[in-house]
Short mmCIF file of N, CA and C and ligand atoms in Angstrom, two decimals:
data_model
loop_
_atom_site.label_atom_id
_atom_site.label_comp_id
_atom_site.label_asym_id
_atom_site.label_seq_id
_atom_site.Cartn_x
_atom_site.Cartn_y
_atom_site.Cartn_z
N MET A 1 -36.07 -6.53 -2.30
CA MET A 1 -34.80 -6.21 -2.99
C MET A 1 -34.96 -4.89 -3.76
N ASN A 2 -34.03 -3.98 -3.56
CA ASN A 2 -34.14 -2.70 -4.25
C ASN A 2 -33.06 -2.56 -5.33
N MET A 3 -33.08 -1.40 -6.01
CA MET A 3 -32.16 -1.21 -7.14
C MET A 3 -30.70 -1.24 -6.71
N ASN A 4 -30.43 -0.75 -5.50
CA ASN A 4 -29.04 -0.74 -5.04
C ASN A 4 -28.46 -2.13 -5.00
N GLN A 5 -29.26 -3.08 -4.52
CA GLN A 5 -28.76 -4.43 -4.40
C GLN A 5 -28.62 -5.09 -5.77
N LEU A 6 -29.54 -4.76 -6.68
CA LEU A 6 -29.49 -5.37 -7.99
C LEU A 6 -28.25 -4.93 -8.77
N SER A 7 -27.86 -3.66 -8.57
CA SER A 7 -26.78 -3.13 -9.37
C SER A 7 -25.44 -3.21 -8.66
N GLU A 8 -25.38 -3.90 -7.53
CA GLU A 8 -24.12 -3.91 -6.79
C GLU A 8 -23.03 -4.61 -7.61
N GLY A 9 -21.81 -4.14 -7.40
CA GLY A 9 -20.70 -4.72 -8.12
C GLY A 9 -20.31 -3.90 -9.32
N LYS A 10 -21.30 -3.38 -10.06
CA LYS A 10 -20.96 -2.56 -11.22
C LYS A 10 -20.74 -1.12 -10.77
N PHE A 11 -19.68 -0.50 -11.26
CA PHE A 11 -19.43 0.89 -10.90
C PHE A 11 -20.04 1.79 -11.94
N ASP A 12 -21.00 2.61 -11.50
CA ASP A 12 -21.66 3.55 -12.39
C ASP A 12 -21.53 4.92 -11.75
N ILE A 13 -20.78 5.81 -12.41
CA ILE A 13 -20.47 7.11 -11.81
C ILE A 13 -21.75 7.91 -11.56
N ARG A 14 -22.77 7.77 -12.45
CA ARG A 14 -24.01 8.52 -12.25
C ARG A 14 -24.72 8.05 -10.98
N GLU A 15 -24.65 6.73 -10.76
CA GLU A 15 -25.27 6.16 -9.56
C GLU A 15 -24.53 6.65 -8.31
N GLU A 16 -23.20 6.73 -8.41
CA GLU A 16 -22.42 7.20 -7.27
C GLU A 16 -22.76 8.66 -6.96
N ILE A 17 -22.89 9.48 -8.02
CA ILE A 17 -23.18 10.90 -7.83
C ILE A 17 -24.58 11.06 -7.22
N ARG A 18 -25.49 10.17 -7.63
CA ARG A 18 -26.85 10.25 -7.10
C ARG A 18 -26.89 10.00 -5.59
N LEU A 19 -25.84 9.37 -5.07
CA LEU A 19 -25.77 9.11 -3.63
C LEU A 19 -25.65 10.39 -2.81
N ILE A 20 -25.04 11.41 -3.41
CA ILE A 20 -24.76 12.64 -2.67
C ILE A 20 -26.07 13.31 -2.29
N PRO A 21 -26.29 13.58 -1.00
CA PRO A 21 -27.54 14.21 -0.59
C PRO A 21 -27.66 15.60 -1.20
N LYS A 22 -28.91 15.98 -1.56
CA LYS A 22 -29.16 17.28 -2.21
C LYS A 22 -28.65 18.43 -1.35
N VAL A 23 -28.79 18.28 -0.04
CA VAL A 23 -28.42 19.38 0.86
C VAL A 23 -26.94 19.70 0.74
N MET A 24 -26.13 18.71 0.35
CA MET A 24 -24.70 18.96 0.25
C MET A 24 -24.37 19.84 -0.96
N TYR A 25 -25.26 19.87 -1.96
CA TYR A 25 -25.04 20.80 -3.08
C TYR A 25 -25.19 22.24 -2.60
N VAL A 26 -26.15 22.44 -1.69
CA VAL A 26 -26.34 23.77 -1.11
C VAL A 26 -25.11 24.15 -0.28
N VAL A 27 -24.65 23.18 0.52
CA VAL A 27 -23.45 23.43 1.35
C VAL A 27 -22.26 23.73 0.46
N ALA A 28 -22.12 22.99 -0.66
CA ALA A 28 -21.00 23.20 -1.57
C ALA A 28 -21.07 24.60 -2.20
N ALA A 29 -22.29 25.03 -2.57
CA ALA A 29 -22.45 26.35 -3.16
C ALA A 29 -22.11 27.43 -2.13
N LEU A 30 -22.54 27.23 -0.89
CA LEU A 30 -22.22 28.20 0.17
C LEU A 30 -20.73 28.24 0.42
N ALA A 31 -20.09 27.05 0.38
CA ALA A 31 -18.64 26.99 0.59
C ALA A 31 -17.93 27.76 -0.52
N PHE A 32 -18.43 27.63 -1.76
CA PHE A 32 -17.84 28.34 -2.90
C PHE A 32 -17.95 29.86 -2.70
N VAL A 33 -19.17 30.31 -2.36
CA VAL A 33 -19.39 31.75 -2.15
C VAL A 33 -18.55 32.24 -0.97
N GLY A 34 -18.48 31.42 0.09
CA GLY A 34 -17.71 31.78 1.27
C GLY A 34 -16.24 31.99 0.94
N MET A 35 -15.71 31.12 0.06
CA MET A 35 -14.31 31.23 -0.34
C MET A 35 -14.06 32.53 -1.11
N GLN A 36 -15.03 32.91 -2.00
CA GLN A 36 -14.87 34.17 -2.73
C GLN A 36 -14.78 35.33 -1.75
N ALA A 37 -15.71 35.33 -0.77
CA ALA A 37 -15.74 36.41 0.20
C ALA A 37 -14.45 36.44 1.02
N LEU A 38 -14.02 35.24 1.43
CA LEU A 38 -12.83 35.15 2.28
C LEU A 38 -11.60 35.70 1.56
N PHE A 39 -11.43 35.30 0.30
CA PHE A 39 -10.24 35.71 -0.44
C PHE A 39 -10.34 37.16 -0.92
N LEU A 40 -11.46 37.49 -1.57
CA LEU A 40 -11.55 38.79 -2.24
C LEU A 40 -11.87 39.92 -1.28
N LEU A 41 -12.69 39.64 -0.26
CA LEU A 41 -13.10 40.72 0.64
C LEU A 41 -12.25 40.80 1.90
N VAL A 42 -11.60 39.70 2.27
CA VAL A 42 -10.84 39.71 3.52
C VAL A 42 -9.34 39.54 3.25
N ALA A 43 -8.94 38.35 2.80
CA ALA A 43 -7.51 38.01 2.76
C ALA A 43 -6.71 38.97 1.86
N PHE A 44 -7.13 39.11 0.59
CA PHE A 44 -6.35 39.92 -0.34
C PHE A 44 -6.44 41.41 -0.03
N ARG A 45 -7.57 41.84 0.49
CA ARG A 45 -7.79 43.25 0.76
C ARG A 45 -6.80 43.77 1.81
N HIS A 46 -6.44 42.88 2.75
CA HIS A 46 -5.54 43.31 3.82
C HIS A 46 -4.11 42.85 3.58
N ASP A 47 -3.84 42.37 2.36
CA ASP A 47 -2.50 41.90 2.05
C ASP A 47 -1.82 42.89 1.11
N PRO A 48 -0.78 43.60 1.59
CA PRO A 48 -0.11 44.59 0.71
C PRO A 48 0.57 43.94 -0.48
N HIS A 49 0.87 42.63 -0.39
CA HIS A 49 1.54 41.95 -1.49
C HIS A 49 0.56 41.12 -2.31
N ALA A 50 -0.71 41.45 -2.26
CA ALA A 50 -1.72 40.67 -2.98
C ALA A 50 -1.46 40.74 -4.48
N PRO A 51 -1.72 39.62 -5.19
CA PRO A 51 -1.53 39.61 -6.65
C PRO A 51 -2.57 40.50 -7.33
N PRO A 52 -2.40 40.77 -8.64
CA PRO A 52 -3.39 41.59 -9.36
C PRO A 52 -4.79 40.98 -9.27
N PHE A 53 -5.80 41.83 -9.45
CA PHE A 53 -7.18 41.39 -9.22
C PHE A 53 -7.59 40.15 -10.01
N PRO A 54 -7.28 40.06 -11.34
CA PRO A 54 -7.69 38.84 -12.07
C PRO A 54 -7.10 37.58 -11.46
N VAL A 55 -5.87 37.66 -10.96
CA VAL A 55 -5.25 36.49 -10.31
C VAL A 55 -5.97 36.19 -9.00
N GLN A 56 -6.36 37.22 -8.29
CA GLN A 56 -7.13 37.02 -7.06
C GLN A 56 -8.43 36.25 -7.34
N VAL A 57 -9.11 36.68 -8.43
CA VAL A 57 -10.37 36.02 -8.78
C VAL A 57 -10.11 34.56 -9.13
N LEU A 58 -9.03 34.32 -9.88
CA LEU A 58 -8.69 32.95 -10.28
C LEU A 58 -8.44 32.07 -9.06
N ILE A 59 -7.62 32.59 -8.12
CA ILE A 59 -7.29 31.82 -6.92
C ILE A 59 -8.56 31.55 -6.10
N ALA A 60 -9.38 32.59 -5.93
CA ALA A 60 -10.61 32.43 -5.14
C ALA A 60 -11.55 31.42 -5.80
N THR A 61 -11.64 31.45 -7.14
CA THR A 61 -12.52 30.53 -7.84
C THR A 61 -12.03 29.09 -7.68
N LEU A 62 -10.72 28.89 -7.87
CA LEU A 62 -10.18 27.54 -7.75
C LEU A 62 -10.35 26.99 -6.33
N MET A 63 -10.07 27.83 -5.34
CA MET A 63 -10.22 27.38 -3.95
C MET A 63 -11.69 27.09 -3.64
N GLY A 64 -12.58 27.93 -4.21
CA GLY A 64 -14.01 27.71 -4.00
C GLY A 64 -14.47 26.40 -4.60
N ILE A 65 -13.99 26.10 -5.83
CA ILE A 65 -14.35 24.83 -6.48
C ILE A 65 -13.82 23.66 -5.66
N LEU A 66 -12.58 23.80 -5.21
CA LEU A 66 -11.95 22.73 -4.43
C LEU A 66 -12.75 22.44 -3.16
N LEU A 67 -13.08 23.51 -2.43
CA LEU A 67 -13.83 23.33 -1.18
C LEU A 67 -15.23 22.76 -1.47
N GLY A 68 -15.85 23.23 -2.58
CA GLY A 68 -17.17 22.72 -2.95
C GLY A 68 -17.13 21.23 -3.23
N ILE A 69 -16.10 20.78 -3.97
CA ILE A 69 -15.95 19.36 -4.28
C ILE A 69 -15.74 18.56 -2.99
N LEU A 70 -14.94 19.12 -2.08
CA LEU A 70 -14.71 18.43 -0.80
C LEU A 70 -16.02 18.27 -0.03
N MET A 71 -16.88 19.29 -0.10
CA MET A 71 -18.18 19.20 0.59
C MET A 71 -19.05 18.11 -0.02
N LEU A 72 -19.04 18.01 -1.38
CA LEU A 72 -19.81 16.97 -2.05
C LEU A 72 -19.27 15.59 -1.66
N LEU A 73 -17.94 15.52 -1.53
CA LEU A 73 -17.33 14.24 -1.15
C LEU A 73 -17.71 13.83 0.27
N VAL A 74 -17.85 14.83 1.15
CA VAL A 74 -18.30 14.53 2.51
C VAL A 74 -19.67 13.85 2.44
N GLY A 75 -20.57 14.43 1.62
CA GLY A 75 -21.90 13.85 1.45
C GLY A 75 -21.83 12.46 0.86
N TYR A 76 -20.93 12.27 -0.10
CA TYR A 76 -20.78 10.96 -0.73
C TYR A 76 -20.29 9.93 0.28
N VAL A 77 -19.25 10.28 1.04
CA VAL A 77 -18.68 9.34 2.03
C VAL A 77 -19.75 8.97 3.06
N ASN A 78 -20.54 9.97 3.47
CA ASN A 78 -21.59 9.71 4.45
C ASN A 78 -22.56 8.63 3.96
N ARG A 79 -23.06 8.76 2.72
CA ARG A 79 -24.03 7.81 2.18
C ARG A 79 -23.37 6.49 1.79
N ASP A 80 -22.17 6.60 1.24
CA ASP A 80 -21.47 5.40 0.77
C ASP A 80 -21.09 4.50 1.95
N ALA A 81 -20.59 5.11 3.04
CA ALA A 81 -20.22 4.32 4.22
C ALA A 81 -21.46 3.65 4.81
N LYS A 82 -22.60 4.36 4.75
CA LYS A 82 -23.84 3.83 5.31
C LYS A 82 -24.27 2.57 4.54
N ARG A 83 -24.24 2.64 3.20
CA ARG A 83 -24.70 1.49 2.42
C ARG A 83 -23.72 0.33 2.51
N ARG A 84 -22.48 0.61 2.92
CA ARG A 84 -21.50 -0.45 3.07
C ARG A 84 -21.47 -1.01 4.49
N GLY A 85 -22.40 -0.54 5.34
CA GLY A 85 -22.47 -1.06 6.70
C GLY A 85 -21.31 -0.62 7.56
N MET A 86 -20.67 0.50 7.20
CA MET A 86 -19.56 1.02 8.00
C MET A 86 -20.09 2.07 8.97
N ASN A 87 -19.22 2.51 9.89
CA ASN A 87 -19.58 3.56 10.84
C ASN A 87 -19.58 4.89 10.10
N TYR A 88 -20.75 5.24 9.50
CA TYR A 88 -20.77 6.39 8.59
C TYR A 88 -20.62 7.73 9.30
N LYS A 89 -21.10 7.80 10.56
CA LYS A 89 -20.94 9.05 11.31
C LYS A 89 -19.46 9.31 11.57
N LEU A 90 -18.76 8.27 11.99
CA LEU A 90 -17.33 8.41 12.26
C LEU A 90 -16.57 8.81 11.00
N TRP A 91 -16.89 8.15 9.88
CA TRP A 91 -16.16 8.44 8.64
C TRP A 91 -16.44 9.85 8.14
N THR A 92 -17.69 10.30 8.30
CA THR A 92 -18.02 11.67 7.88
C THR A 92 -17.16 12.67 8.65
N VAL A 93 -17.02 12.45 9.96
CA VAL A 93 -16.22 13.35 10.80
C VAL A 93 -14.74 13.24 10.40
N LEU A 94 -14.27 12.02 10.16
CA LEU A 94 -12.86 11.83 9.83
C LEU A 94 -12.48 12.54 8.53
N VAL A 95 -13.31 12.37 7.46
CA VAL A 95 -12.93 13.00 6.19
C VAL A 95 -13.05 14.52 6.28
N LEU A 96 -13.94 14.99 7.17
CA LEU A 96 -14.10 16.44 7.32
C LEU A 96 -12.90 17.06 8.03
N PHE A 97 -12.35 16.36 9.01
CA PHE A 97 -11.37 17.02 9.88
C PHE A 97 -9.93 16.58 9.69
N ILE A 98 -9.69 15.48 8.98
CA ILE A 98 -8.29 15.14 8.70
C ILE A 98 -7.84 16.03 7.55
N PRO A 99 -6.76 16.81 7.76
CA PRO A 99 -6.39 17.80 6.74
C PRO A 99 -5.81 17.19 5.47
N ASN A 100 -5.75 18.02 4.43
CA ASN A 100 -5.14 17.67 3.14
C ASN A 100 -5.79 16.46 2.47
N ALA A 101 -7.08 16.26 2.72
CA ALA A 101 -7.84 15.20 2.07
C ALA A 101 -7.31 13.81 2.38
N ILE A 102 -6.48 13.69 3.41
CA ILE A 102 -5.94 12.37 3.76
C ILE A 102 -7.05 11.44 4.25
N GLY A 103 -8.05 12.02 4.91
CA GLY A 103 -9.18 11.21 5.38
C GLY A 103 -9.88 10.50 4.23
N TYR A 104 -10.00 11.18 3.07
CA TYR A 104 -10.65 10.57 1.90
C TYR A 104 -9.82 9.40 1.38
N ILE A 105 -8.50 9.63 1.34
CA ILE A 105 -7.62 8.57 0.83
C ILE A 105 -7.74 7.33 1.70
N ILE A 106 -7.70 7.55 3.03
CA ILE A 106 -7.83 6.41 3.95
C ILE A 106 -9.18 5.74 3.73
N TYR A 107 -10.22 6.56 3.58
CA TYR A 107 -11.57 5.98 3.41
C TYR A 107 -11.63 5.09 2.18
N PHE A 108 -11.12 5.58 1.04
CA PHE A 108 -11.26 4.81 -0.18
C PHE A 108 -10.37 3.57 -0.19
N VAL A 109 -9.35 3.56 0.67
CA VAL A 109 -8.52 2.37 0.78
C VAL A 109 -9.21 1.31 1.65
N VAL A 110 -9.79 1.74 2.77
CA VAL A 110 -10.27 0.75 3.74
C VAL A 110 -11.76 0.45 3.62
N ARG A 111 -12.50 1.14 2.74
CA ARG A 111 -13.95 0.96 2.75
C ARG A 111 -14.35 -0.47 2.40
N GLN A 112 -15.40 -0.90 3.04
CA GLN A 112 -15.91 -2.26 2.86
C GLN A 112 -16.63 -2.37 1.52
N PRO A 113 -16.65 -3.57 0.94
CA PRO A 113 -17.44 -3.74 -0.29
C PRO A 113 -18.92 -3.51 0.00
N ILE A 114 -19.66 -3.17 -1.04
CA ILE A 114 -21.10 -2.95 -0.89
C ILE A 114 -21.76 -4.26 -0.49
N ARG A 115 -22.69 -4.16 0.46
CA ARG A 115 -23.39 -5.36 0.90
C ARG A 115 -24.32 -5.86 -0.19
N GLY A 116 -24.42 -7.15 -0.30
CA GLY A 116 -25.33 -7.74 -1.27
C GLY A 116 -26.50 -8.40 -0.58
N ALA A 117 -27.27 -9.15 -1.34
CA ALA A 117 -28.42 -9.85 -0.78
C ALA A 117 -28.28 -11.34 -1.06
N CYS A 118 -28.72 -12.16 -0.11
CA CYS A 118 -28.71 -13.61 -0.30
C CYS A 118 -29.65 -13.97 -1.44
N PRO A 119 -29.19 -14.74 -2.45
CA PRO A 119 -30.07 -15.09 -3.57
C PRO A 119 -31.26 -15.95 -3.15
N GLN A 120 -31.13 -16.61 -2.00
CA GLN A 120 -32.21 -17.50 -1.58
C GLN A 120 -33.26 -16.81 -0.72
N CYS A 121 -32.81 -16.05 0.30
CA CYS A 121 -33.80 -15.47 1.23
C CYS A 121 -33.81 -13.94 1.22
N GLY A 122 -32.85 -13.31 0.51
CA GLY A 122 -32.86 -11.86 0.42
C GLY A 122 -32.25 -11.15 1.61
N ALA A 123 -31.72 -11.89 2.58
CA ALA A 123 -31.08 -11.26 3.74
C ALA A 123 -29.84 -10.49 3.30
N THR A 124 -29.51 -9.42 4.03
CA THR A 124 -28.31 -8.64 3.73
C THR A 124 -27.08 -9.44 4.13
N VAL A 125 -26.16 -9.59 3.19
CA VAL A 125 -24.95 -10.36 3.48
C VAL A 125 -23.73 -9.56 3.08
N ASN A 126 -22.67 -9.70 3.85
CA ASN A 126 -21.39 -9.08 3.48
C ASN A 126 -20.72 -9.94 2.43
N PRO A 127 -19.98 -9.32 1.49
CA PRO A 127 -19.34 -10.10 0.43
C PRO A 127 -18.36 -11.13 0.97
N GLY A 128 -17.83 -10.92 2.16
CA GLY A 128 -16.87 -11.87 2.72
C GLY A 128 -17.51 -13.13 3.26
N PHE A 129 -18.83 -13.12 3.44
CA PHE A 129 -19.52 -14.29 4.01
C PHE A 129 -19.47 -15.46 3.05
N ASN A 130 -19.28 -16.65 3.59
CA ASN A 130 -19.37 -17.85 2.76
C ASN A 130 -20.79 -18.42 2.77
N PHE A 131 -21.47 -18.27 3.92
CA PHE A 131 -22.85 -18.75 4.02
C PHE A 131 -23.75 -17.61 4.44
N CYS A 132 -25.00 -17.65 3.98
CA CYS A 132 -25.99 -16.68 4.44
C CYS A 132 -26.24 -16.92 5.93
N PRO A 133 -26.16 -15.88 6.78
CA PRO A 133 -26.38 -16.08 8.22
C PRO A 133 -27.84 -16.41 8.56
N LYS A 134 -28.76 -16.15 7.62
CA LYS A 134 -30.18 -16.41 7.89
C LYS A 134 -30.59 -17.82 7.45
N CYS A 135 -30.18 -18.23 6.25
CA CYS A 135 -30.71 -19.50 5.72
C CYS A 135 -29.60 -20.48 5.35
N LYS A 136 -28.35 -20.17 5.65
CA LYS A 136 -27.21 -21.06 5.42
C LYS A 136 -26.98 -21.34 3.94
N PHE A 137 -27.50 -20.49 3.06
CA PHE A 137 -27.25 -20.64 1.63
C PHE A 137 -25.76 -20.47 1.36
N LEU A 138 -25.19 -21.38 0.53
CA LEU A 138 -23.76 -21.30 0.22
C LEU A 138 -23.53 -20.16 -0.77
N LEU A 139 -22.97 -19.05 -0.29
CA LEU A 139 -22.79 -17.87 -1.14
C LEU A 139 -21.54 -17.99 -2.00
N HIS A 140 -20.46 -18.46 -1.41
CA HIS A 140 -19.22 -18.66 -2.15
C HIS A 140 -18.71 -20.04 -1.80
N PRO A 141 -18.69 -20.96 -2.75
CA PRO A 141 -18.16 -22.28 -2.42
C PRO A 141 -16.71 -22.16 -1.96
N ALA A 142 -16.37 -22.84 -0.88
CA ALA A 142 -15.01 -22.77 -0.36
C ALA A 142 -14.48 -24.18 -0.16
N CYS A 143 -13.20 -24.33 -0.31
CA CYS A 143 -12.55 -25.62 -0.09
C CYS A 143 -12.68 -26.01 1.38
N PRO A 144 -13.14 -27.24 1.68
CA PRO A 144 -13.31 -27.63 3.07
C PRO A 144 -11.98 -27.79 3.80
N GLN A 145 -10.91 -27.94 3.05
CA GLN A 145 -9.61 -28.14 3.69
C GLN A 145 -8.87 -26.82 3.94
N CYS A 146 -8.76 -25.96 2.88
CA CYS A 146 -7.98 -24.73 3.06
C CYS A 146 -8.89 -23.50 3.13
N HIS A 147 -10.19 -23.68 2.93
CA HIS A 147 -11.20 -22.62 3.08
C HIS A 147 -11.04 -21.47 2.11
N ARG A 148 -10.32 -21.67 1.03
CA ARG A 148 -10.25 -20.61 0.03
C ARG A 148 -11.44 -20.73 -0.92
N ALA A 149 -11.83 -19.59 -1.50
CA ALA A 149 -12.96 -19.59 -2.43
C ALA A 149 -12.60 -20.37 -3.69
N ILE A 150 -13.51 -21.21 -4.14
CA ILE A 150 -13.28 -22.00 -5.34
C ILE A 150 -14.46 -21.84 -6.29
N GLU A 151 -14.26 -22.24 -7.53
CA GLU A 151 -15.34 -22.13 -8.50
C GLU A 151 -16.39 -23.21 -8.28
N VAL A 152 -17.63 -22.86 -8.63
CA VAL A 152 -18.70 -23.84 -8.54
C VAL A 152 -18.41 -24.97 -9.53
N GLY A 153 -18.52 -26.20 -9.09
CA GLY A 153 -18.34 -27.33 -9.98
C GLY A 153 -16.91 -27.83 -10.07
N ALA A 154 -15.97 -27.22 -9.35
CA ALA A 154 -14.58 -27.70 -9.38
C ALA A 154 -14.51 -29.08 -8.73
N VAL A 155 -13.63 -29.93 -9.27
CA VAL A 155 -13.50 -31.29 -8.74
C VAL A 155 -12.39 -31.35 -7.70
N PHE A 156 -11.31 -30.61 -7.96
CA PHE A 156 -10.21 -30.53 -6.99
C PHE A 156 -9.96 -29.06 -6.64
N CYS A 157 -9.55 -28.82 -5.42
CA CYS A 157 -9.20 -27.46 -5.02
C CYS A 157 -7.94 -27.03 -5.76
N PRO A 158 -7.97 -25.89 -6.45
CA PRO A 158 -6.78 -25.45 -7.19
C PRO A 158 -5.67 -24.94 -6.27
N TYR A 159 -5.95 -24.83 -4.98
CA TYR A 159 -4.92 -24.29 -4.07
C TYR A 159 -4.22 -25.40 -3.29
N CYS A 160 -5.01 -26.39 -2.81
CA CYS A 160 -4.39 -27.42 -1.97
C CYS A 160 -4.67 -28.82 -2.50
N SER A 161 -5.33 -28.94 -3.65
CA SER A 161 -5.62 -30.20 -4.34
C SER A 161 -6.56 -31.13 -3.59
N ALA A 162 -7.23 -30.63 -2.54
CA ALA A 162 -8.21 -31.47 -1.85
C ALA A 162 -9.34 -31.85 -2.81
N GLU A 163 -9.89 -33.04 -2.64
CA GLU A 163 -10.99 -33.48 -3.47
C GLU A 163 -12.27 -32.79 -2.99
N LEU A 164 -13.09 -32.35 -3.95
CA LEU A 164 -14.22 -31.49 -3.59
C LEU A 164 -15.55 -32.17 -3.92
N LYS A 165 -15.65 -33.47 -3.66
CA LYS A 165 -16.89 -34.17 -4.02
C LYS A 165 -18.07 -33.57 -3.26
N GLY A 166 -19.12 -33.30 -4.01
CA GLY A 166 -20.34 -32.82 -3.39
C GLY A 166 -20.27 -31.37 -2.95
N GLN A 167 -19.23 -30.64 -3.38
CA GLN A 167 -19.16 -29.23 -2.98
C GLN A 167 -19.91 -28.31 -3.94
N GLY A 168 -19.78 -28.58 -5.22
CA GLY A 168 -20.35 -27.63 -6.18
C GLY A 168 -21.69 -27.99 -6.64
ZN1 ZN B 1 -30.27 -16.56 2.90
ZN1 ZN B 2 -8.15 -26.20 -0.69
#
């Protein structure tokens, strides 16, 4: 069992940021510099209606920061999708190529919960599992009649009133 599994469930922004691969910081910095060059040396230079130079610098800086953040997010989605057991290669490509950051929005809506570990045998289990696939440990007690998740020790199912003897 590693630290990722121990801390699952709690959202810690520092832990999330630590997921971003170091190489993506280099890519983000290059993207920032590239944006400066693109705007200041190419786009504005050949535009007769270009805004005054300080405004050019402001626009180039903001676009550079935006692109840099998007690059860091690509790295984050890549690692985050991997730890969630999702198709991380597909998601990395999707967030990169779907325009206007729509890929990120879709990702954060549909992403799977972080995988946990079975308390009994340590096998990797999805949060939706009711039983551990390796050792049949009851991960989430469920009503035998309506199969909804119930609290440990409940006597009656709060959803369908089935009697729950010997469940908790
Ligand atoms: Zn198990
Ligand atoms: Zn029930």
